[in-house]
């Protein structure tokens, strides 16, 4: 019985690491790709991410399941930089919380609102 108690903390750590790996595997969307959708700079992206994180917190959603910083090593440039990774949900949540002057943001918001209203009727 003592042997089981000795390995129990290790098993818990292994299971937690496995759970983290599963969550990380769902974070396959690079938020840097939002530049393709008219996000003009780091400040605009940071503001949209901040809003998305606030929405998740308000709704009681675990932000770790939808957003994470990862560190990337560029050996050619000899530097390390970080970028946001997100789940599909997180990616679109950031997109719809971008600058309202951005036509992609406005189009997504309009489509979501149309869908929402049509489901009410």
Backbone as ProteinMPNN parsed JSONL, in Angstrom:
{"seq_chain_A": "XXXXXXXXXXXXXXXXXXXXXXXXXXXXXXXXXXXXXXXXXXXXXXXXXXXXXXXXXXXXXXXXXXXXXXXXXXXXXXXXXXXXXXXXXXXXXXXXXXXXXXXXXXXXXXXXXXXXXXXXX", "coords_chain_A": {"N_chain_A": [[0.807, -1.194, 0.0], [1.976, 1.244, 0.72], [3.649, 1.656, -1.434], [1.945, 2.415, -3.505], [1.123, 4.908, -2.563], [3.488, 6.319, -2.745], [3.883, 6.606, -5.501], [1.637, 7.968, -6.249], [1.64, 10.933, -6.221], [3.351, 11.341, -8.413], [1.922, 10.115, -10.478], [-0.29, 11.8, -10.564], [0.944, 14.161, -11.443], [1.816, 13.332, -13.964], [-0.632, 12.801, -15.224], [-1.734, 15.386, -15.168], [0.092, 16.705, -16.831], [-0.427, 15.335, -19.202], [-3.072, 16.137, -19.637], [-2.627, 18.894, -20.045], [-1.161, 18.722, -22.408], [-3.108, 17.744, -24.15], [-4.882, 19.911, -24.19], [-3.174, 21.86, -25.278], [-2.831, 20.805, -27.814], [-5.169, 21.452, -29.071], [-4.905, 24.11, -29.508], [-4.326, 25.33, -32.125], [-4.363, 27.504, -33.8], [-2.701, 30.265, -34.988], [-2.534, 33.473, -33.767], [-1.219, 35.473, -35.056], [-1.876, 35.201, -37.676], [-4.094, 36.716, -37.996], [-3.403, 39.081, -39.088], [-3.727, 38.814, -41.78], [-6.362, 39.314, -41.972], [-6.689, 42.004, -41.772], [-5.793, 43.071, -39.337], [-3.808, 45.487, -38.041], [-1.557, 45.88, -36.398], [0.536, 45.107, -33.495], [-0.618, 46.324, -31.254], [-3.366, 46.565, -31.852], [-4.036, 43.85, -32.115], [-3.386, 42.963, -29.527], [-5.284, 44.359, -27.992], [-7.684, 43.226, -28.928], [-7.288, 40.562, -28.144], [-7.183, 40.919, -25.391], [-9.824, 41.751, -24.901], [-11.177, 39.414, -25.679], [-10.187, 37.601, -23.774], [-11.27, 38.775, -21.485], [-13.988, 38.385, -21.961], [-14.133, 35.58, -21.857], [-13.398, 35.216, -19.151], [-15.513, 36.548, -17.875], [-17.643, 34.907, -18.57], [-16.954, 32.622, -17.309], [-15.325, 30.779, -18.569], [-12.555, 28.62, -19.105], [-9.66, 30.113, -19.773], [-7.248, 28.973, -20.472], [-7.878, 26.877, -22.076], [-8.371, 27.989, -24.462], [-6.542, 29.989, -25.149], [-3.041, 30.705, -25.391], [0.322, 31.627, -24.821], [3.087, 30.891, -26.847], [6.521, 30.037, -27.195], [8.887, 30.708, -29.642], [11.758, 29.671, -31.267], [14.031, 31.178, -33.309], [16.478, 30.089, -35.111], [18.045, 30.981, -37.222], [17.954, 33.77, -37.051], [18.776, 33.977, -34.514], [17.142, 34.434, -32.215], [14.473, 34.614, -29.815], [11.036, 34.565, -29.852], [7.66, 35.329, -28.911], [4.353, 34.145, -29.44], [0.795, 34.335, -29.756], [-1.308, 31.538, -29.435], [-4.329, 29.913, -30.28], [-7.505, 28.311, -29.727], [-9.968, 27.21, -32.124], [-12.364, 28.447, -31.426], [-11.316, 30.517, -29.8], [-9.792, 31.934, -31.698], [-11.758, 32.987, -33.463], [-13.199, 34.452, -31.624], [-11.391, 36.439, -30.921], [-11.134, 37.625, -33.453], [-13.734, 38.664, -33.858], [-13.697, 40.638, -31.98], [-12.088, 42.626, -32.804], [-10.933, 45.755, -34.256], [-13.656, 47.82, -35.002], [-13.66, 49.217, -37.379], [-12.464, 47.618, -39.166], [-13.133, 45.78, -42.029], [-13.413, 42.959, -42.117], [-13.913, 42.287, -39.472], [-16.326, 43.655, -39.033], [-17.941, 42.328, -40.95], [-17.964, 39.691, -39.942], [-19.218, 40.121, -37.472], [-21.729, 41.023, -38.366], [-22.682, 38.748, -39.772], [-22.832, 36.899, -37.677], [-24.751, 38.135, -36.072], [-26.971, 38.176, -37.818], [-27.403, 35.402, -38.048], [-27.99, 34.785, -35.383], [-30.348, 36.285, -34.97], [-32.02, 35.099, -36.89], [-32.313, 32.589, -35.761], [-33.866, 33.195, -33.596], [-36.338, 33.67, -34.586]], "CA_chain_A": [[0.0, 0.0, 0.0], [2.864, 2.4, 0.73], [4.19, 1.842, -2.775], [0.957, 3.192, -4.251], [1.157, 6.276, -2.061], [4.713, 6.949, -3.238], [3.728, 6.925, -6.917], [0.429, 8.759, -6.482], [1.935, 12.297, -6.678], [3.925, 11.285, -9.755], [0.828, 9.818, -11.396], [-1.078, 13.025, -10.699], [1.718, 15.08, -12.285], [1.795, 12.799, -15.329], [-1.98, 13.031, -15.759], [-1.876, 16.825, -15.405], [0.882, 17.017, -18.03], [-1.171, 14.789, -20.337], [-4.199, 17.049, -19.845], [-2.088, 20.116, -20.647], [-0.798, 18.407, -23.793], [-4.358, 17.674, -24.919], [-5.362, 21.284, -24.376], [-2.255, 22.531, -26.202], [-3.029, 20.294, -29.173], [-6.328, 22.146, -29.638], [-4.546, 25.508, -29.738], [-3.589, 25.23, -33.388], [-4.527, 28.721, -34.593], [-1.782, 31.351, -34.666], [-3.229, 34.756, -33.859], [-0.5, 36.321, -36.011], [-2.56, 35.08, -38.972], [-5.145, 37.729, -38.077], [-2.91, 40.182, -39.936], [-4.357, 38.585, -43.091], [-7.73, 39.827, -41.882], [-6.682, 43.442, -41.59], [-5.255, 43.55, -38.068], [-2.676, 46.261, -38.531], [-0.361, 45.886, -35.564], [0.516, 44.397, -32.218], [-1.532, 46.977, -30.316], [-4.735, 46.171, -32.215], [-4.173, 42.441, -31.768], [-3.379, 42.853, -28.063], [-6.567, 44.84, -27.483], [-8.699, 42.218, -29.255], [-7.032, 39.405, -27.274], [-7.59, 41.324, -24.035], [-11.292, 41.695, -24.867], [-11.579, 38.002, -25.736], [-9.887, 37.023, -22.46], [-12.256, 39.312, -20.542], [-15.254, 37.694, -22.229], [-14.008, 34.227, -21.287], [-13.424, 35.324, -17.692], [-16.875, 36.925, -17.486], [-18.527, 33.755, -18.765], [-16.458, 31.486, -16.537], [-14.623, 29.824, -19.433], [-11.138, 28.456, -18.805], [-8.906, 30.734, -20.865], [-6.148, 28.087, -20.873], [-8.369, 25.972, -23.116], [-8.582, 28.735, -25.699], [-5.449, 30.918, -25.446], [-1.756, 30.432, -24.748], [1.543, 32.099, -25.455], [4.139, 29.902, -27.071], [7.813, 30.641, -27.497], [9.443, 30.173, -30.88], [13.181, 29.959, -31.423], [14.47, 31.379, -34.687], [17.917, 29.838, -35.086], [18.699, 31.795, -38.245], [18.065, 35.135, -36.525], [19.271, 33.85, -33.138], [16.261, 35.137, -31.288], [13.286, 33.916, -29.329], [9.878, 35.448, -29.776], [6.459, 34.626, -28.47], [3.138, 34.454, -30.192], [-0.434, 33.765, -29.22], [-1.988, 30.427, -30.083], [-5.713, 29.872, -29.815], [-8.419, 27.31, -30.273], [-10.809, 27.791, -33.176], [-13.258, 29.364, -30.716], [-10.531, 31.683, -29.404], [-9.416, 32.681, -32.899], [-12.9, 33.773, -33.94], [-13.56, 35.403, -30.575], [-10.483, 37.577, -31.104], [-11.493, 38.282, -34.713], [-14.962, 39.471, -33.735], [-13.455, 41.726, -31.033], [-11.11, 43.535, -33.389], [-11.335, 47.126, -34.55], [-14.892, 47.826, -35.794], [-13.41, 49.8, -38.703], [-11.936, 46.539, -39.996], [-14.272, 45.18, -42.73], [-13.566, 41.546, -41.75], [-14.543, 42.272, -38.145], [-17.718, 44.043, -39.235], [-18.648, 41.27, -41.679], [-18.182, 38.577, -39.02], [-20.242, 40.527, -36.505], [-23.025, 41.054, -39.056], [-23.107, 37.367, -40.038], [-23.219, 36.284, -36.402], [-26.005, 38.75, -35.647], [-28.022, 37.655, -38.7], [-27.656, 34.009, -37.646], [-28.633, 34.824, -34.07], [-31.722, 36.775, -35.144], [-32.807, 34.096, -37.621], [-32.619, 31.5, -34.827], [-34.899, 33.663, -32.669], [-37.64, 33.707, -35.277]], "C_chain_A": [[0.854, 1.264, 0.0], [3.425, 2.692, -0.656], [3.235, 2.665, -3.634], [0.97, 4.648, -3.83], [2.386, 7.018, -2.578], [4.536, 7.407, -4.686], [2.52, 7.814, -7.21], [0.737, 10.199, -6.904], [2.515, 12.321, -8.097], [2.836, 11.019, -10.782], [-0.023, 11.059, -11.624], [-0.363, 14.017, -11.621], [1.706, 14.63, -13.745], [0.434, 13.046, -15.971], [-2.225, 14.508, -16.036], [-1.112, 17.241, -16.662], [0.182, 16.514, -19.285], [-2.362, 15.69, -20.667], [-3.757, 18.35, -20.491], [-1.728, 19.889, -22.114], [-2.037, 18.315, -24.673], [-4.906, 19.062, -25.2], [-4.495, 21.996, -25.41], [-2.456, 22.056, -27.635], [-4.234, 20.939, -29.853], [-6.025, 23.606, -29.972], [-3.701, 25.611, -31.009], [-3.678, 26.481, -34.257], [-3.55, 29.79, -34.107], [-2.522, 32.674, -34.829], [-2.478, 35.751, -34.737], [-1.149, 36.267, -37.391], [-3.709, 36.083, -39.105], [-4.69, 38.943, -38.88], [-3.46, 40.044, -41.359], [-5.761, 39.174, -43.141], [-7.748, 41.295, -41.475], [-6.25, 43.939, -40.226], [-3.913, 44.203, -38.368], [-1.431, 46.205, -37.659], [-0.549, 45.145, -34.26], [-0.484, 44.997, -31.238], [-2.985, 46.579, -30.601], [-4.999, 44.713, -31.84], [-4.243, 42.262, -30.253], [-4.706, 43.293, -27.462], [-7.674, 43.818, -27.746], [-8.53, 40.968, -28.392], [-7.488, 39.717, -25.856], [-9.11, 41.262, -23.896], [-11.784, 40.251, -24.852], [-11.327, 37.31, -24.399], [-10.883, 37.501, -21.41], [-13.603, 38.631, -20.723], [-15.222, 36.292, -21.63], [-14.101, 34.269, -19.768], [-14.829, 35.649, -17.193], [-17.825, 35.739, -17.558], [-18.062, 32.507, -18.019], [-15.782, 30.416, -17.375], [-13.146, 29.781, -19.058], [-10.322, 28.989, -19.978], [-7.762, 29.85, -21.337], [-6.579, 27.114, -21.96], [-8.495, 26.668, -24.468], [-7.422, 29.643, -26.096], [-4.178, 30.5, -24.716], [-0.652, 31.113, -25.552], [2.446, 30.908, -25.702], [5.409, 30.669, -27.43], [8.419, 29.927, -28.699], [10.898, 30.623, -30.986], [13.484, 30.058, -32.91], [15.989, 31.251, -34.695], [18.662, 30.707, -36.093], [18.942, 33.217, -37.74], [18.633, 35.173, -35.11], [18.447, 34.667, -32.156], [15.096, 34.226, -30.896], [12.159, 34.936, -29.319], [8.671, 34.633, -29.351], [5.282, 35.05, -29.331], [1.954, 33.782, -29.511], [-0.871, 32.597, -30.076], [-3.379, 30.354, -29.48], [-6.428, 28.658, -30.382], [-9.204, 27.981, -31.399], [-11.765, 28.808, -32.566], [-12.517, 30.655, -30.361], [-10.162, 32.561, -30.586], [-10.568, 33.571, -33.359], [-13.398, 34.76, -32.893], [-12.67, 36.636, -30.66], [-10.855, 38.337, -32.374], [-12.727, 39.16, -34.548], [-14.817, 40.591, -32.706], [-12.371, 42.679, -31.518], [-11.698, 44.923, -33.613], [-12.591, 47.125, -35.423], [-14.74, 48.484, -37.168], [-12.866, 48.761, -39.683], [-13.11, 45.843, -40.689], [-14.479, 43.7, -42.408], [-14.269, 41.412, -40.403], [-16.023, 42.599, -38.285], [-18.527, 42.961, -39.932], [-18.936, 40.08, -40.772], [-19.269, 38.913, -38.007], [-21.631, 40.533, -37.14], [-23.547, 39.646, -39.313], [-23.562, 36.673, -38.757], [-24.557, 36.835, -35.924], [-27.173, 38.27, -36.505], [-28.407, 36.235, -38.305], [-28.403, 33.952, -36.315], [-30.101, 35.24, -34.197], [-32.574, 35.744, -35.871], [-33.155, 32.909, -36.723], [-33.673, 31.892, -33.803], [-36.286, 33.558, -33.281], [-38.195, 32.334, -35.525]], "O_chain_A": [[0.501, 2.249, -0.647], [3.65, 3.85, -1.006], [3.672, 3.519, -4.406], [0.84, 5.534, -4.675], [2.323, 8.223, -2.822], [4.997, 8.489, -5.052], [2.402, 8.353, -8.311], [0.143, 10.667, -7.876], [2.205, 13.215, -8.885], [2.828, 11.635, -11.848], [-0.43, 11.338, -12.752], [-0.992, 14.638, -12.477], [1.599, 15.454, -14.652], [0.357, 13.454, -17.13], [-2.859, 14.851, -17.035], [-1.609, 18.033, -17.463], [0.193, 17.186, -20.317], [-2.629, 15.973, -21.835], [-4.432, 18.86, -21.386], [-1.96, 20.754, -22.959], [-2.017, 18.76, -25.82], [-5.341, 19.354, -26.314], [-5.012, 22.656, -26.312], [-2.269, 22.83, -28.573], [-4.309, 20.968, -31.081], [-6.816, 24.262, -30.649], [-2.516, 25.938, -30.96], [-3.114, 26.506, -35.351], [-3.578, 30.171, -32.937], [-3.068, 32.963, -35.894], [-3.043, 36.774, -35.126], [-0.988, 37.191, -38.188], [-4.238, 36.279, -40.199], [-5.519, 39.748, -39.305], [-3.636, 41.042, -42.059], [-6.281, 39.49, -44.211], [-8.725, 41.768, -40.896], [-6.333, 45.141, -39.972], [-2.997, 43.56, -38.883], [-0.335, 46.466, -38.156], [-1.625, 44.629, -33.957], [-1.126, 44.271, -30.478], [-3.742, 46.29, -29.674], [-6.061, 44.386, -31.31], [-5.068, 41.495, -29.754], [-5.199, 42.668, -26.523], [-8.51, 43.574, -26.876], [-9.519, 40.378, -27.956], [-8.106, 38.881, -25.197], [-9.624, 40.776, -22.888], [-12.698, 39.908, -24.103], [-12.155, 36.524, -23.941], [-11.295, 36.729, -20.544], [-14.285, 38.333, -19.743], [-16.173, 35.869, -20.973], [-14.799, 33.455, -19.163], [-15.281, 35.085, -16.197], [-18.704, 35.585, -16.711], [-18.704, 31.459, -18.091], [-15.674, 29.268, -16.944], [-12.559, 30.812, -18.727], [-10.298, 28.384, -21.05], [-7.341, 29.959, -22.489], [-5.739, 26.582, -22.686], [-8.7, 26.018, -25.493], [-7.321, 30.034, -27.259], [-4.22, 30.011, -23.587], [-0.689, 31.168, -26.781], [2.555, 30.018, -24.859], [5.358, 31.804, -27.906], [8.454, 28.698, -28.757], [11.217, 31.8, -30.817], [13.221, 29.127, -33.672], [16.701, 32.188, -34.333], [19.792, 31.122, -35.836], [20.003, 33.795, -37.974], [18.932, 36.239, -34.572], [18.969, 35.47, -31.383], [14.794, 33.23, -31.552], [12.328, 36.05, -28.824], [8.671, 33.405, -29.426], [5.234, 36.156, -29.868], [2.101, 32.795, -28.79], [-0.811, 32.661, -31.304], [-3.581, 30.692, -28.314], [-6.008, 28.066, -31.377], [-9.104, 29.193, -31.592], [-11.958, 29.895, -33.111], [-13.025, 31.752, -30.592], [-10.211, 33.787, -30.494], [-10.38, 34.76, -33.615], [-13.96, 35.798, -33.242], [-13.147, 37.758, -30.488], [-10.886, 39.568, -32.37], [-12.758, 40.284, -35.049], [-15.721, 41.416, -32.569], [-11.807, 43.443, -30.736], [-12.822, 45.212, -33.203], [-12.597, 46.495, -36.48], [-15.605, 48.321, -38.029], [-12.816, 49.004, -40.888], [-14.009, 45.354, -40.003], [-15.616, 43.229, -42.424], [-15.112, 40.536, -40.215], [-16.874, 41.908, -37.724], [-19.669, 42.699, -39.555], [-20.029, 39.517, -40.82], [-20.136, 38.088, -37.72], [-22.601, 40.096, -36.519], [-24.728, 39.376, -39.095], [-24.557, 35.948, -38.755], [-25.399, 36.086, -35.427], [-28.249, 37.987, -35.979], [-29.59, 35.901, -38.235], [-29.333, 33.164, -36.148], [-30.983, 34.62, -33.603], [-33.731, 35.534, -35.507], [-34.199, 32.286, -36.914], [-34.309, 31.024, -33.205], [-37.28, 33.379, -32.577], [-39.278, 32.199, -36.094]]}, "name": "protein", "num_of_chains": 1, "seq": "XXXXXXXXXXXXXXXXXXXXXXXXXXXXXXXXXXXXXXXXXXXXXXXXXXXXXXXXXXXXXXXXXXXXXXXXXXXXXXXXXXXXXXXXXXXXXXXXXXXXXXXXXXXXXXXXXXXXXXXXX"}
